[in-house]
Tab-separated table of C-alpha atoms and ligand atoms in Angstrom:
chain	number	residue	atom	x	y	z
P	1040	UNK	CA	26.480	64.506	-12.671
P	1041	UNK	CA	28.856	62.116	-14.444
P	1042	UNK	CA	31.927	60.573	-12.799
P	1043	UNK	CA	34.085	62.978	-14.826
P	1044	UNK	CA	32.852	65.913	-12.767
P	1045	UNK	CA	34.017	64.332	-9.505
P	1046	UNK	CA	37.717	65.263	-9.723
P	1047	UNK	CA	38.951	61.694	-9.763
P	1048	UNK	CA	42.328	61.116	-11.413
P	1049	UNK	CA	42.371	60.170	-15.092
P	1050	UNK	CA	43.675	56.683	-14.457
P	1051	UNK	CA	40.982	56.046	-11.841
P	1052	UNK	CA	38.335	57.377	-14.231
P	1053	UNK	CA	39.534	54.875	-16.815
P	1054	UNK	CA	39.170	52.144	-14.205
P	1055	UNK	CA	35.600	53.298	-13.514
P	1056	UNK	CA	34.845	53.234	-17.219
P	1057	UNK	CA	36.300	49.756	-17.571
P	1058	UNK	CA	34.056	48.640	-14.700
P	1059	UNK	CA	31.130	49.754	-16.825
P	1060	UNK	CA	29.811	52.409	-14.459
P	1061	UNK	CA	28.341	55.453	-16.139
P	1062	UNK	CA	26.769	57.525	-13.374
P	1063	UNK	CA	27.719	57.710	-9.721
P	1064	UNK	CA	25.231	56.373	-7.171
P	1065	UNK	CA	23.966	58.783	-4.450
P	1066	UNK	CA	26.536	57.682	-1.881
P	1067	UNK	CA	29.297	58.075	-4.445
P	1068	UNK	CA	28.091	61.588	-5.253
P	1069	UNK	CA	28.204	62.545	-1.588
P	1070	UNK	CA	31.204	60.613	-0.312
P	1071	UNK	CA	33.719	61.006	-3.156
P	1072	UNK	CA	34.137	64.810	-2.833
P	1073	UNK	CA	34.261	64.490	0.972
P	1074	UNK	CA	36.994	61.830	0.865
P	1075	UNK	CA	38.977	63.808	-1.699
P	1076	UNK	CA	39.263	66.719	0.750
P	1077	UNK	CA	41.227	64.464	3.101
P	1078	UNK	CA	38.816	64.837	6.025
P	1079	UNK	CA	37.206	62.103	8.108
P	1080	UNK	CA	33.885	60.601	7.129
P	1081	UNK	CA	31.160	58.683	8.914
P	1082	UNK	CA	28.637	57.136	6.587
P	1083	UNK	CA	25.615	54.960	6.845
P	1084	UNK	CA	24.467	53.479	3.586
P	1085	UNK	CA	22.371	50.533	2.616
P	1086	UNK	CA	24.093	47.513	1.207
P	1087	UNK	CA	24.217	47.460	-2.555
P	1088	UNK	CA	24.414	51.234	-2.865
P	1089	UNK	CA	27.901	51.355	-4.324
P	1090	UNK	CA	29.617	51.970	-1.002
P	1091	UNK	CA	32.878	50.264	-1.997
P	1092	UNK	CA	33.531	52.525	-4.961
P	1093	UNK	CA	32.469	55.502	-2.822
P	1094	UNK	CA	35.637	55.054	-0.780
P	1095	UNK	CA	37.903	53.147	-3.189
P	1096	UNK	CA	37.832	55.681	-6.035
P	1097	UNK	CA	38.812	58.786	-4.049
P	1098	UNK	CA	41.373	56.767	-2.074
P	1099	UNK	CA	43.079	55.605	-5.272
P	1100	UNK	CA	43.015	59.168	-6.557
P	1101	UNK	CA	44.586	60.471	-3.358
P	1102	UNK	CA	47.351	57.850	-3.391
P	1103	UNK	CA	48.581	58.672	-6.882
P	1104	UNK	CA	51.540	56.384	-7.433
P	1105	UNK	CA	53.004	53.273	-5.871
P	1106	UNK	CA	54.801	53.838	-2.591
P	1107	UNK	CA	54.592	52.510	0.972
P	1108	UNK	CA	51.636	50.840	2.723
P	1109	UNK	CA	49.414	53.864	3.096
P	1110	UNK	CA	45.880	52.480	3.207
P	1111	UNK	CA	44.338	49.952	5.573
P	1112	UNK	CA	40.777	48.750	5.063
P	1113	UNK	CA	39.296	46.573	7.826
P	1114	UNK	CA	36.459	44.198	6.958
P	1115	UNK	CA	34.527	41.857	9.257
P	1116	UNK	CA	34.573	38.753	7.057
P	1117	UNK	CA	36.966	37.011	4.721
P	1118	UNK	CA	34.509	37.171	1.854
P	1119	UNK	CA	34.113	40.918	2.205
P	1120	UNK	CA	37.860	41.411	2.436
P	1121	UNK	CA	38.313	39.418	-0.768
P	1122	UNK	CA	35.506	41.277	-2.528
P	1123	UNK	CA	36.658	44.751	-1.531
P	1124	UNK	CA	40.271	43.955	-2.441
P	1125	UNK	CA	39.095	42.800	-5.871
P	1126	UNK	CA	37.206	46.075	-6.334
P	1127	UNK	CA	40.314	48.120	-5.417
P	1128	UNK	CA	42.411	45.974	-7.713
P	1129	UNK	CA	39.994	46.423	-10.628
P	1130	UNK	CA	39.615	50.176	-10.215
P	1131	UNK	CA	43.411	50.483	-9.926
P	1132	UNK	CA	44.141	48.583	-13.129
P	1133	UNK	CA	45.406	51.695	-14.944
P	1134	UNK	CA	47.608	52.772	-12.038
P	1135	UNK	CA	50.744	51.171	-10.580
P	1136	UNK	CA	49.120	50.882	-7.146
P	1137	UNK	CA	49.184	47.464	-5.513
P	1138	UNK	CA	46.712	45.792	-3.206
P	1139	UNK	CA	46.622	42.688	-1.045
P	1140	UNK	CA	43.854	40.883	0.829
P	1141	UNK	CA	44.833	39.587	4.249
P	1142	UNK	CA	42.511	37.110	5.938
P	1143	UNK	CA	42.611	33.885	7.885
P	1144	UNK	CA	41.701	30.351	6.936
P	1145	UNK	CA	44.259	30.225	4.132
P	1146	UNK	CA	48.037	29.757	4.135
P	1147	UNK	CA	50.429	32.618	4.822
P	1148	UNK	CA	52.669	32.019	1.788
P	1149	UNK	CA	50.913	34.032	-0.885
P	1150	UNK	CA	50.098	36.897	1.487
P	1151	UNK	CA	53.729	37.105	2.625
P	1152	UNK	CA	54.969	37.134	-0.970
P	1153	UNK	CA	52.630	39.995	-1.859
P	1154	UNK	CA	53.622	41.934	1.250
P	1155	UNK	CA	57.283	41.483	0.402
P	1156	UNK	CA	56.732	42.752	-3.141
P	1157	UNK	CA	55.358	45.931	-1.595
P	1158	UNK	CA	51.730	47.040	-1.508
P	1159	UNK	CA	49.959	50.362	-1.149
P	1160	UNK	CA	46.628	49.080	0.098
P	1161	UNK	CA	45.868	46.308	2.579
P	1162	UNK	CA	42.321	45.012	2.872
P	1163	UNK	CA	42.198	42.809	5.952
P	1164	UNK	CA	40.144	41.039	8.545
P	1165	UNK	CA	41.294	41.956	12.071
P	1166	UNK	CA	42.479	38.509	13.250
P	1167	UNK	CA	44.991	37.690	10.514
P	1168	UNK	CA	46.182	41.285	10.388
P	1169	UNK	CA	47.023	41.064	14.105
P	1170	UNK	CA	49.172	37.977	13.408
P	1171	UNK	CA	51.291	39.969	10.997
P	1172	UNK	CA	51.418	43.005	13.260
P	1173	UNK	CA	52.650	40.912	16.180
P	1174	UNK	CA	55.397	39.304	14.126
P	1175	UNK	CA	56.172	42.731	12.599
P	1176	UNK	CA	55.659	41.600	9.012
P	1177	UNK	CA	53.294	44.530	8.590
P	1178	UNK	CA	53.867	47.986	9.982
P	1179	UNK	CA	51.111	50.557	10.084
P	1180	UNK	CA	53.442	53.523	10.585
P	1181	UNK	CA	52.804	54.971	7.126
P	1182	UNK	CA	49.045	54.508	7.095
P	1183	UNK	CA	47.480	57.772	6.001
P	1184	UNK	CA	43.979	56.460	5.266
P	1185	UNK	CA	42.136	54.002	7.488
P	1186	UNK	CA	38.786	52.557	6.420
P	1187	UNK	CA	36.596	50.824	8.999
P	1188	UNK	CA	33.897	49.076	7.011
P	1189	UNK	CA	30.735	47.380	8.302
P	1190	UNK	CA	31.635	48.344	11.858
P	1191	UNK	CA	28.320	47.118	13.243
P	1192	UNK	CA	29.161	43.655	11.979
P	1193	UNK	CA	32.623	43.889	13.573
P	1194	UNK	CA	30.781	44.500	16.831
P	1195	UNK	CA	28.569	41.435	16.314
P	1196	UNK	CA	31.618	39.316	15.687
P	1197	UNK	CA	33.391	40.481	18.823
P	1198	UNK	CA	36.118	42.276	16.873
P	1199	UNK	CA	35.802	45.700	18.494
P	1200	UNK	CA	38.666	45.290	21.030
P	1201	UNK	CA	41.115	44.189	18.348
P	1202	UNK	CA	39.827	46.905	16.007
P	1203	UNK	CA	40.584	49.482	18.705
P	1204	UNK	CA	44.052	47.979	19.106
P	1205	UNK	CA	44.652	48.218	15.358
P	1206	UNK	CA	43.402	51.824	15.237
P	1207	UNK	CA	45.779	52.786	18.021
P	1208	UNK	CA	48.712	51.362	16.028
P	1209	UNK	CA	47.996	53.736	13.130
P	1210	UNK	CA	49.469	57.238	13.095
P	1211	UNK	CA	47.275	59.886	14.723
P	1212	UNK	CA	47.596	62.073	11.668
P	1213	UNK	CA	45.489	60.183	9.204
P	1214	UNK	CA	42.176	60.193	7.392
P	1215	UNK	CA	39.581	57.801	8.790
P	1216	UNK	CA	36.493	56.630	6.919
P	1217	UNK	CA	33.882	54.884	8.995
P	1218	UNK	CA	30.975	52.851	7.596
P	1219	UNK	CA	28.260	51.321	9.726
P	1220	UNK	CA	24.631	50.624	8.900
P	1221	UNK	CA	23.648	51.270	12.514
P	1222	UNK	CA	25.405	53.199	15.267
P	1223	UNK	CA	24.564	51.704	18.681
P	1224	UNK	CA	26.418	53.181	21.710
P	1225	UNK	CA	29.432	50.813	21.522
P	1226	UNK	CA	29.982	51.892	17.940
P	1227	UNK	CA	29.470	55.561	18.710
P	1228	UNK	CA	32.300	55.136	21.249
P	1229	UNK	CA	34.628	53.670	18.630
P	1230	UNK	CA	33.627	56.405	16.192
P	1231	UNK	CA	34.515	59.158	18.630
P	1232	UNK	CA	37.798	57.384	19.428
P	1233	UNK	CA	38.698	56.965	15.753
P	1234	UNK	CA	37.321	60.031	14.018
P	1235	UNK	CA	38.056	63.726	14.081
P	1236	UNK	CA	35.405	66.157	13.047
P	1237	UNK	CA	33.884	63.819	10.474
P	1238	UNK	CA	31.604	64.710	7.603
P	1239	UNK	CA	28.375	62.760	8.010
P	1240	UNK	CA	26.825	61.059	5.023
P	1241	UNK	CA	23.539	59.255	5.340
P	1242	UNK	CA	22.083	57.793	2.238
P	1243	UNK	CA	18.331	57.562	2.122
P	1244	UNK	CA	17.087	56.015	5.279
P	1245	UNK	CA	19.654	53.507	6.413
P	1246	UNK	CA	16.799	51.243	7.353
P	1247	UNK	CA	14.974	51.146	4.092
P	1248	UNK	CA	14.832	48.223	1.789
P	1249	UNK	CA	16.472	48.614	-1.620
P	1250	UNK	CA	13.670	49.978	-3.797
P	1251	UNK	CA	14.271	47.476	-6.575
P	1252	UNK	CA	13.407	44.480	-4.380
P	1253	UNK	CA	9.891	43.045	-4.344
P	1254	UNK	CA	9.518	41.453	-0.961
P	1255	UNK	CA	6.821	39.299	0.581
P	1256	UNK	CA	6.049	37.132	3.574
P	1257	UNK	CA	4.906	33.545	3.121
P	1258	UNK	CA	3.148	32.367	6.288
P	1259	UNK	CA	3.494	28.636	6.867
P	1260	UNK	CA	3.380	26.106	9.693
P	1261	UNK	CA	6.840	25.271	11.054
P	1262	UNK	CA	6.664	21.648	9.944
P	1263	UNK	CA	5.853	22.686	6.368
P	1264	UNK	CA	8.711	25.149	5.940
P	1265	UNK	CA	10.933	22.898	3.895
P	1266	UNK	CA	8.022	21.760	1.711
P	1267	UNK	CA	7.125	25.372	1.014
P	1268	UNK	CA	10.747	26.195	0.171
P	1269	UNK	CA	10.808	23.359	-2.321
P	1270	UNK	CA	7.455	24.381	-3.766
P	1271	UNK	CA	8.654	27.970	-4.151
P	1272	UNK	CA	11.833	26.846	-5.880
P	1273	UNK	CA	9.802	24.698	-8.228
P	1274	UNK	CA	7.462	27.545	-9.079
P	1275	UNK	CA	9.568	30.637	-9.371
P	1276	UNK	CA	11.683	31.485	-12.318
P	1277	UNK	CA	15.113	32.130	-10.892
P	1278	UNK	CA	18.674	32.715	-11.964
P	1279	UNK	CA	20.172	31.992	-8.602
P	1280	UNK	CA	18.751	31.906	-5.127
P	1281	UNK	CA	20.314	32.738	-1.798
P	1282	UNK	CA	18.608	30.948	1.098
P	1283	UNK	CA	19.228	32.221	4.627
P	1284	UNK	CA	19.275	30.039	7.690
P	1285	UNK	CA	19.650	31.300	11.243
P	1286	UNK	CA	22.098	28.576	12.243
P	1287	UNK	CA	25.022	26.751	10.685
P	1288	UNK	CA	23.496	23.419	11.515
P	1289	UNK	CA	20.212	24.518	9.946
P	1290	UNK	CA	22.050	25.648	6.796
P	1291	UNK	CA	23.680	22.227	6.446
P	1292	UNK	CA	20.352	20.515	6.921
P	1293	UNK	CA	18.545	22.633	4.336
P	1294	UNK	CA	21.392	22.095	1.880
P	1295	UNK	CA	21.286	18.327	2.369
P	1296	UNK	CA	17.577	18.214	1.720
P	1297	UNK	CA	17.813	20.458	-1.337
P	1298	UNK	CA	20.595	18.306	-2.744
P	1299	UNK	CA	18.441	15.255	-2.199
P	1300	UNK	CA	15.784	17.075	-4.219
P	1301	UNK	CA	18.280	17.452	-7.089
P	1302	UNK	CA	19.211	21.090	-6.709
P	1303	UNK	CA	22.828	22.118	-7.127
P	1304	UNK	CA	23.613	23.666	-3.776
P	1305	UNK	CA	26.481	25.539	-2.123
P	1306	UNK	CA	26.722	26.174	1.622
P	1307	UNK	CA	28.379	29.176	3.251
P	1308	UNK	CA	28.849	29.481	6.985
P	1309	UNK	CA	31.614	30.116	9.450
P	1310	UNK	CA	32.278	26.462	10.292
P	1311	UNK	CA	33.294	25.621	6.763
P	1312	UNK	CA	36.963	25.719	5.841
P	1313	UNK	CA	38.200	28.707	3.914
P	1314	UNK	CA	38.687	26.581	0.819
P	1315	UNK	CA	35.116	25.332	1.058
P	1316	UNK	CA	33.882	28.909	1.447
P	1317	UNK	CA	35.858	30.097	-1.555
P	1318	UNK	CA	34.636	27.160	-3.636
P	1319	UNK	CA	31.017	27.723	-2.575
P	1320	UNK	CA	31.057	31.407	-3.435
P	1321	UNK	CA	32.945	30.955	-6.703
P	1322	UNK	CA	30.601	28.143	-7.734
P	1323	UNK	CA	27.572	30.230	-6.877
P	1324	UNK	CA	28.946	33.191	-8.823
P	1325	UNK	CA	29.778	31.101	-11.874
P	1326	UNK	CA	26.366	29.445	-11.928
P	1327	UNK	CA	27.656	25.984	-10.985
P	1328	UNK	CA	25.338	26.132	-7.967
P	1329	UNK	CA	21.850	27.515	-8.444
P	1330	UNK	CA	21.169	27.769	-4.733
P	1331	UNK	CA	23.418	28.932	-1.924
P	1332	UNK	CA	22.376	28.356	1.672
P	1333	UNK	CA	24.083	30.768	4.053
P	1334	UNK	CA	24.058	32.204	7.538
P	1335	UNK	CA	24.022	35.960	8.143
P	1336	UNK	CA	27.629	36.415	9.103
P	1337	UNK	CA	28.960	34.588	6.096
P	1338	UNK	CA	26.720	36.418	3.680
P	1339	UNK	CA	27.031	39.976	4.920
P	1340	UNK	CA	27.841	42.366	2.103
P	1341	UNK	CA	28.446	39.641	-0.420
P	1342	UNK	CA	28.045	40.882	-3.937
P	1343	UNK	CA	27.009	38.298	-6.464
P	1344	UNK	CA	25.701	39.829	-9.639
P	1345	UNK	CA	23.164	37.177	-10.542
P	1346	UNK	CA	21.091	36.739	-7.387
P	1347	UNK	CA	17.476	36.896	-8.537
P	1348	UNK	CA	15.893	35.690	-5.292
P	1349	UNK	CA	16.606	35.767	-1.606
P	1350	UNK	CA	14.587	33.382	0.522
P	1351	UNK	CA	14.655	33.781	4.275
P	1352	UNK	CA	14.073	30.225	5.379
P	1353	UNK	CA	14.341	31.569	8.906
P	1354	UNK	CA	13.288	35.061	9.899
P	1355	UNK	CA	16.436	37.027	10.765
P	1356	UNK	CA	17.216	37.530	14.418
P	1357	UNK	CA	17.810	41.262	14.107
P	1358	UNK	CA	15.624	43.611	12.087
P	1359	UNK	CA	18.621	45.198	10.372
P	1360	UNK	CA	19.672	41.796	9.080
P	1361	UNK	CA	16.429	41.685	7.131
P	1362	UNK	CA	17.591	44.726	5.186
P	1363	UNK	CA	21.056	43.278	4.682
P	1364	UNK	CA	19.783	39.909	3.579
P	1365	UNK	CA	17.349	41.152	1.049
P	1366	UNK	CA	19.894	43.707	-0.114
P	1367	UNK	CA	21.757	40.720	-1.588
P	1368	UNK	CA	19.317	40.836	-4.465
P	1369	UNK	CA	18.260	43.878	-6.436
P	1370	UNK	CA	21.781	45.278	-6.172
P	1371	UNK	CA	22.611	48.395	-8.148
P	1372	UNK	CA	19.347	48.862	-9.948
P	1373	UNK	CA	18.648	45.232	-10.899
P	1374	UNK	CA	15.271	43.837	-9.868
P	1375	UNK	CA	15.084	41.063	-7.306
P	1376	UNK	CA	12.579	39.174	-5.213
P	1377	UNK	CA	12.880	38.416	-1.524
P	1378	UNK	CA	10.601	35.972	0.251
P	1379	UNK	CA	10.436	35.271	3.965
P	1380	UNK	CA	8.902	32.115	5.379
P	1381	UNK	CA	7.099	32.984	8.593
P	1382	UNK	CA	5.655	30.704	11.201
P	1383	UNK	CA	3.182	31.837	13.878
P	1384	UNK	CA	6.088	31.973	16.388
P	1385	UNK	CA	7.747	34.666	14.245
P	1386	UNK	CA	4.920	37.190	14.649
P	1387	UNK	CA	6.925	39.342	17.092
P	1388	UNK	CA	10.047	39.328	14.883
P	1389	UNK	CA	8.005	40.368	11.871
P	1390	UNK	CA	6.447	43.225	13.817
P	1391	UNK	CA	9.951	44.393	14.771
P	1392	UNK	CA	11.149	44.178	11.171
P	1393	UNK	CA	8.154	46.114	9.861
P	1394	UNK	CA	8.672	48.771	12.502
P	1395	UNK	CA	12.379	48.932	11.641
P	1396	UNK	CA	11.857	49.378	7.913
P	1397	UNK	CA	8.795	51.553	8.455
P	1398	UNK	CA	6.676	49.545	6.042
P	1399	UNK	CA	4.329	46.622	5.979
P	1400	UNK	CA	5.534	43.619	4.034
P	1401	UNK	CA	2.807	42.030	1.915
P	1402	UNK	CA	1.689	38.518	2.859
P	1403	UNK	CA	1.339	35.991	0.079
P	1404	UNK	CA	0.238	32.403	-0.295
P	1405	UNK	CA	1.692	30.088	-2.873
P	1406	UNK	CA	-1.073	28.924	-5.116
P	1407	UNK	CA	-1.396	25.185	-5.372
P	1408	UNK	CA	0.568	24.499	-2.180
P	1409	UNK	CA	-1.153	22.173	0.234
P	1410	UNK	CA	-1.244	24.394	3.317
P	1411	UNK	CA	-2.135	22.503	6.453
P	1412	UNK	CA	-2.237	24.946	9.347
P	1413	UNK	CA	-2.915	28.143	7.432
P	1414	UNK	CA	-5.935	27.084	5.435
P	1415	UNK	CA	-8.215	29.303	7.471
P	1416	UNK	CA	-6.126	32.477	7.127
P	1417	UNK	CA	-7.527	35.339	5.122
P	1418	UNK	CA	-6.066	35.184	1.675
P	1419	UNK	CA	-4.500	37.892	-0.342
P	1420	UNK	CA	-4.061	37.497	-4.040
P	1421	UNK	CA	-0.539	37.522	-5.383
P	1422	UNK	CA	0.075	41.032	-6.689
P	1423	UNK	CA	0.831	41.845	-10.283
P	1424	UNK	CA	4.558	41.986	-10.633
P	1425	UNK	CA	5.922	44.877	-12.627
P	1426	UNK	CA	8.305	42.865	-14.720
P	1427	UNK	CA	5.448	40.720	-15.944
P	1428	UNK	CA	6.543	37.338	-14.690
P	1429	UNK	CA	4.245	36.031	-12.031
P	1430	UNK	CA	5.880	33.634	-9.588
P	1431	UNK	CA	3.737	30.889	-11.052
P	1432	UNK	CA	5.188	31.295	-14.492
P	1433	UNK	CA	8.064	29.081	-15.288
P	1434	UNK	CA	10.520	30.015	-17.936
P	1435	UNK	CA	13.596	28.232	-19.049
P	1436	UNK	CA	16.496	29.275	-16.930
P	1437	UNK	CA	18.692	31.758	-18.637
P	1438	UNK	CA	15.854	33.067	-20.787
P	1439	UNK	CA	15.668	36.182	-18.663
P	1440	UNK	CA	19.232	36.949	-17.941
P	1441	UNK	CA	19.051	40.510	-16.802
P	1442	UNK	CA	21.613	39.962	-14.068
P	1443	UNK	CA	24.460	37.999	-15.475
P	1444	UNK	CA	27.346	39.751	-17.073
P	1445	UNK	CA	26.641	43.011	-15.319
P	1446	UNK	CA	30.009	43.069	-13.633
F	2110	AMP	P1	28.560	47.840	-3.059
F	2110	AMP	O1	27.428	48.528	-2.332
F	2110	AMP	O2	29.820	48.616	-3.041
F	2110	AMP	O3	28.743	46.419	-2.614
F	2110	AMP	O4	28.138	47.771	-4.621
F	2110	AMP	C1	27.023	47.072	-5.066
F	2110	AMP	C2	27.079	46.755	-6.548
F	2110	AMP	O5	26.850	47.922	-7.321
F	2110	AMP	C3	28.394	46.180	-7.041
F	2110	AMP	O6	28.098	45.138	-7.950
F	2110	AMP	C4	29.042	47.330	-7.786
F	2110	AMP	O7	29.900	46.861	-8.797
F	2110	AMP	C5	27.851	48.051	-8.348
F	2110	AMP	N1	28.070	49.496	-8.540
F	2110	AMP	C6	28.662	50.326	-7.660
F	2110	AMP	N2	28.676	51.599	-8.147
F	2110	AMP	C7	28.062	51.565	-9.347
F	2110	AMP	C8	27.761	52.565	-10.335
F	2110	AMP	N3	28.079	53.845	-10.174
F	2110	AMP	N4	27.123	52.156	-11.454
F	2110	AMP	C9	26.789	50.861	-11.621
F	2110	AMP	N5	27.038	49.866	-10.735
F	2110	AMP	C10	27.666	50.217	-9.605
């Protein structure tokens, strides 16, 4: 079914066309009609499934023309708020609807100016939004659509109390759209507080790994992790690589060592200033940095078109983060690779991840790498890769640019 059949307004359809989308993704097919009816929605969808457009397009259609602040979208991180606001802004380019992103770590000036000009849609992180609510710069009295996005991550970040406060400041008569990859009891409580008789949309198995990602484990001794990372980077043909570290300190350390090894590296974690975070992400998107080292919170939901590889330098703490991390590559039908370095201490975590995703992740060894502690392990040959470029093959960067320019 094409987008045209989905009863979106003409100006929104033009925005979709300009974005280069031809066919709706499964979550868009299911969620768009549900949102257009005006009812509540609770959805679990994998990252990279087209979730943003699934709510943005019907919301823009429902709003029609410029008026008061009628839509509030809450996001757990600044990067996500910026990204989702950009998506709304792009899809709305043939309408007179106005959007603003509200998040901390930057000055108030620009945000205040935009608010004064009058906006229809606010995409915000909870903390900075509360500042404006307390000083009464923003009123939520006309909110008719509330979107709570990535609610499980809001829980992780300790935002749930303030999210509840914000929900209770919105009118009772409203449409609420609720997105969460997982629904543990705390989140179920917020859902029942926020939603009325919601339509449920579950896309695929919320736990599955995006089908277009080839993923593999690389067992290694703890003291050889960095050497293996370097060896992998030297061997694989990549456009851009996102490296995950469990800790901020670890991310800084990896970045320092990669820089010393002449890689162009960006770092993204919560202790960096907002300007540093913006610069890191923009530089990674533009290709200025070939590697970005990030922690989970900073990287959640981030959409960079050209990520060819995700490398988990550290095994994620929570099984669902494995799915989120490797969902950073292979987004929207592109092919990506995701490698996880595993030390013997990670055996339990890997078991949990495999149970969570319901699949066994193949174990690989990097040919030519001088393994110290794993020499005696049974070996498995590196599998044939469908796109015909074995990790050992090196091509000139940019010779295989299937990612760039997709957005
Ligand atoms: P999201 O899950 O919303 O972060 O979207 C993931 C990526 O898929 C983004 O780069 C979107 O621009 C892209 N995308 C979303 N919907 C479509 C579609 N129907 N066709 C092609 N690309 C899409």
